[in-house]
Amino acid sequence: MGLDAAQSRPAQPAPAPAAQAAGPAWQLVCPPAPTPSPTPAPSPAAQPCSLVQNLVAGEQKQRLLTVVLQRTPQAGHNMTIALPHGVYFPAGVSVQVDEGAQKPLVVQTSDQNGAYTGTPVDAALLAAMRAGKTFKIGFTAGNGQRIIVPVTLQDFPTSLAALDKTPLPPTAPAAPAAAAPAPTPPAPRR
C-alpha cells in the first residue's frame, strides 16, 4: 500500500490488540551494582534506575510497547516509549492521562526492535499520572489506522516514590579549562 492510500484513510482510533503488562504493572529496574575489582578499570557511565511497564500481546506474548521513566539530574524525569514496527512517523505519537489533554510527540528514531519517542516529564504530567487511572499512547499504523494503547497507572504513585528514592547517576565532571601553554623563553642570541 502506498503512502497516498495510507493518508487518505480516516484515522479512526482503534483499541490496541488485547495487551497486558508482563508481570507487575510498573517495575523498578536498577543496573547491577559494580563489583570490586583487583585491577582498576575504567567504569562505564552509571545508568539510573528506571520505572518500566512492558506491554505484551497475543498468545506468544510479543512486546507491543514499553514505557520507561527515568529520573535524571538534568531534566527531573524523562520518558522513553518503545513502539512496535509499522508506526507511521509523520503522524507522530500522542500521550494522554485519562481524558486530559493530549501531548503530541514525534517519533525520534527506530531500529530492528521498533520505533522510539521520548520526552521530559514536567510536573503537570507527572501529577496527572500519579492521580490518573490510564495513560493512553496513541500512534498511527502504516495503513492509516489510529491505535490507542491504554497503559495502566495502577500502583504508579507507589512505584514512582520508589524510583525517586534511588540514587542518581553521578553527573559528568566539568572538563577542566585547558591551561594556557607556558610562554616559550626567547631563544638565546648569538
Short mmCIF file of C-alpha atoms in Angstrom, two decimals:
data_model
loop_
_atom_site.label_atom_id
_atom_site.label_comp_id
_atom_site.label_asym_id
_atom_site.label_seq_id
_atom_site.Cartn_x
_atom_site.Cartn_y
_atom_site.Cartn_z
CA MET A 1 0.00 0.00 0.00
CA GLY A 2 1.38 3.38 -0.94
CA LEU A 3 1.79 6.43 1.23
CA ASP A 4 -1.15 8.18 -0.50
CA ALA A 5 -3.51 5.35 0.36
CA ALA A 6 -2.43 5.44 3.99
CA GLN A 7 -3.00 9.19 4.21
CA SER A 8 -6.42 9.08 2.55
CA ARG A 9 -7.95 6.70 5.09
CA PRO A 10 -9.75 8.26 8.01
CA ALA A 11 -7.77 7.99 11.21
CA GLN A 12 -10.35 6.26 13.37
CA PRO A 13 -8.97 5.39 16.78
CA ALA A 14 -8.91 1.67 17.33
CA PRO A 15 -8.25 -0.12 20.54
CA ALA A 16 -4.91 -1.84 20.67
CA PRO A 17 -4.83 -5.61 20.50
CA ALA A 18 -5.54 -7.08 23.91
CA ALA A 19 -2.39 -6.10 25.71
CA GLN A 20 -1.34 -6.78 29.22
CA ALA A 21 1.56 -5.83 31.39
CA ALA A 22 4.16 -8.57 31.70
CA GLY A 23 4.33 -9.13 35.46
CA PRO A 24 3.55 -6.28 37.87
CA ALA A 25 2.32 -3.18 36.06
CA TRP A 26 5.29 -0.92 36.92
CA GLN A 27 8.65 -2.48 37.68
CA LEU A 28 11.63 -0.72 39.23
CA VAL A 29 14.70 -1.82 37.27
CA CYS A 30 18.16 -0.85 38.50
CA PRO A 31 21.50 -1.74 36.97
CA PRO A 32 23.61 -4.18 38.95
CA ALA A 33 25.98 -2.64 41.47
CA PRO A 34 29.58 -2.57 40.29
CA THR A 35 31.68 -5.37 41.67
CA PRO A 36 35.02 -4.58 43.26
CA SER A 37 37.90 -5.47 41.01
CA PRO A 38 41.52 -6.02 41.98
CA THR A 39 42.64 -4.22 38.85
CA PRO A 40 41.33 -0.72 38.27
CA ALA A 41 39.45 -0.40 35.05
CA PRO A 42 37.55 2.50 33.58
CA SER A 43 33.91 2.09 34.53
CA PRO A 44 31.14 2.83 32.08
CA ALA A 45 28.90 5.76 32.89
CA ALA A 46 26.50 4.73 35.64
CA GLN A 47 22.94 4.26 34.48
CA PRO A 48 19.99 5.46 36.55
CA CYS A 49 17.23 3.17 37.76
CA SER A 50 14.13 3.02 35.57
CA LEU A 51 10.43 2.54 36.13
CA VAL A 52 9.27 0.21 33.32
CA GLN A 53 5.98 -1.12 32.03
CA ASN A 54 6.26 -3.65 29.23
CA LEU A 55 3.01 -4.46 27.40
CA VAL A 56 2.73 -7.74 25.55
CA ALA A 57 0.02 -9.03 23.23
CA GLY A 58 -1.13 -12.35 21.85
CA GLU A 59 -0.50 -15.90 22.85
CA GLN A 60 3.19 -15.56 22.02
CA LYS A 61 3.41 -12.62 24.44
CA GLN A 62 5.11 -10.40 21.86
CA ARG A 63 6.11 -6.93 23.04
CA LEU A 64 3.61 -4.32 21.91
CA LEU A 65 5.27 -1.35 23.57
CA THR A 66 7.42 -0.41 26.54
CA VAL A 67 7.24 2.72 28.69
CA VAL A 68 10.42 3.69 30.56
CA LEU A 69 10.56 6.53 33.11
CA GLN A 70 13.95 7.64 34.46
CA ARG A 71 14.98 10.28 36.95
CA THR A 72 17.85 12.40 35.72
CA PRO A 73 19.81 15.28 37.25
CA GLN A 74 19.29 17.45 34.17
CA ALA A 75 15.57 17.11 33.46
CA GLY A 76 13.93 15.69 36.57
CA HIS A 77 12.16 12.79 34.83
CA ASN A 78 12.43 11.59 31.24
CA MET A 79 10.11 9.14 29.49
CA THR A 80 11.02 6.90 26.58
CA ILE A 81 8.37 4.91 24.73
CA ALA A 82 9.42 1.94 22.60
CA LEU A 83 6.75 1.43 19.93
CA PRO A 84 6.16 -1.52 17.61
CA HIS A 85 7.23 -1.70 13.97
CA GLY A 86 4.86 -0.18 11.43
CA VAL A 87 4.33 3.22 13.05
CA TYR A 88 3.57 5.96 10.52
CA PHE A 89 6.22 8.52 11.56
CA PRO A 90 4.68 11.74 10.12
CA ALA A 91 1.55 11.30 12.26
CA GLY A 92 3.64 11.24 15.43
CA VAL A 93 2.63 9.88 18.79
CA SER A 94 0.36 11.27 21.49
CA VAL A 95 0.19 10.66 25.22
CA GLN A 96 -2.80 11.40 27.41
CA VAL A 97 -3.80 10.69 31.01
CA ASP A 98 -7.43 9.61 31.29
CA GLU A 99 -9.49 12.24 29.41
CA GLY A 100 -6.94 15.05 29.84
CA ALA A 101 -5.21 17.00 27.09
CA GLN A 102 -3.16 15.07 24.56
CA LYS A 103 0.55 15.82 24.36
CA PRO A 104 1.97 15.32 20.86
CA LEU A 105 5.39 13.70 20.46
CA VAL A 106 7.49 12.97 17.40
CA VAL A 107 8.96 9.60 16.56
CA GLN A 108 12.66 10.19 17.14
CA THR A 109 14.38 7.06 15.88
CA SER A 110 13.94 3.40 15.01
CA ASP A 111 15.98 0.21 14.90
CA GLN A 112 15.42 -3.53 14.47
CA ASN A 113 13.31 -3.57 17.67
CA GLY A 114 10.82 -0.83 16.74
CA ALA A 115 10.42 2.95 16.88
CA TYR A 116 11.15 5.29 19.79
CA THR A 117 9.93 8.58 21.16
CA GLY A 118 10.75 10.37 24.34
CA THR A 119 10.01 13.48 26.31
CA PRO A 120 10.92 15.24 29.51
CA VAL A 121 8.09 14.74 32.00
CA ASP A 122 7.03 18.04 33.51
CA ALA A 123 5.40 18.42 36.93
CA ALA A 124 1.88 18.67 35.45
CA LEU A 125 2.16 15.40 33.52
CA LEU A 126 3.74 13.64 36.49
CA ALA A 127 0.93 14.85 38.80
CA ALA A 128 -1.70 13.70 36.29
CA MET A 129 -0.05 10.27 36.08
CA ARG A 130 0.01 9.98 39.89
CA ALA A 131 -3.72 10.78 40.08
CA GLY A 132 -4.81 9.04 36.87
CA LYS A 133 -6.04 5.57 36.03
CA THR A 134 -4.91 5.17 32.40
CA PHE A 135 -2.01 6.57 30.38
CA LYS A 136 -3.05 6.42 26.72
CA ILE A 137 -0.41 6.18 24.00
CA GLY A 138 -1.70 6.89 20.51
CA PHE A 139 0.02 6.35 17.18
CA THR A 140 -0.94 5.75 13.57
CA ALA A 141 -0.11 2.49 11.81
CA GLY A 142 1.29 2.45 8.29
CA ASN A 143 -2.19 1.61 6.95
CA GLY A 144 -3.59 4.86 8.44
CA GLN A 145 -5.38 3.25 11.38
CA ARG A 146 -5.07 5.24 14.62
CA ILE A 147 -4.26 2.96 17.56
CA ILE A 148 -4.65 3.88 21.22
CA VAL A 149 -2.82 1.68 23.72
CA PRO A 150 -4.03 2.00 27.33
CA VAL A 151 -1.26 1.72 29.92
CA THR A 152 -2.42 1.18 33.48
CA LEU A 153 -1.39 3.67 36.13
CA GLN A 154 -2.30 1.21 38.86
CA ASP A 155 0.42 1.33 41.51
CA PHE A 156 2.23 4.13 39.62
CA PRO A 157 2.37 6.51 42.64
CA THR A 158 3.99 3.85 44.85
CA SER A 159 6.41 2.82 42.09
CA LEU A 160 7.31 6.46 41.37
CA ALA A 161 8.05 7.04 45.05
CA ALA A 162 10.42 4.04 44.96
CA LEU A 163 12.11 5.39 41.81
CA ASP A 164 12.56 8.81 43.39
CA LYS A 165 14.41 7.20 46.34
CA THR A 166 17.04 5.63 44.08
CA PRO A 167 20.41 7.33 43.67
CA LEU A 168 21.02 9.44 40.63
CA PRO A 169 24.00 8.60 38.47
CA PRO A 170 26.88 10.99 39.05
CA THR A 171 26.92 13.88 36.66
CA ALA A 172 29.94 14.06 34.44
CA PRO A 173 32.53 16.36 35.99
CA ALA A 174 33.11 19.53 34.07
CA ALA A 175 36.24 19.30 31.99
CA PRO A 176 38.96 21.49 33.44
CA ALA A 177 39.77 24.50 31.36
CA ALA A 178 42.74 23.88 29.20
CA ALA A 179 45.77 25.51 30.72
CA ALA A 180 47.38 28.15 28.59
CA PRO A 181 50.70 26.94 27.27
CA ALA A 182 53.67 28.22 29.19
CA PRO A 183 55.35 31.04 27.38
CA THR A 184 58.36 29.91 25.43
CA PRO A 185 61.52 31.57 26.65
CA PRO A 186 63.20 33.65 23.98
CA ALA A 187 65.94 31.89 22.08
CA PRO A 188 69.43 32.92 23.17
CA ARG A 189 71.05 35.48 20.87
CA ARG A 190 74.19 34.53 19.11
#
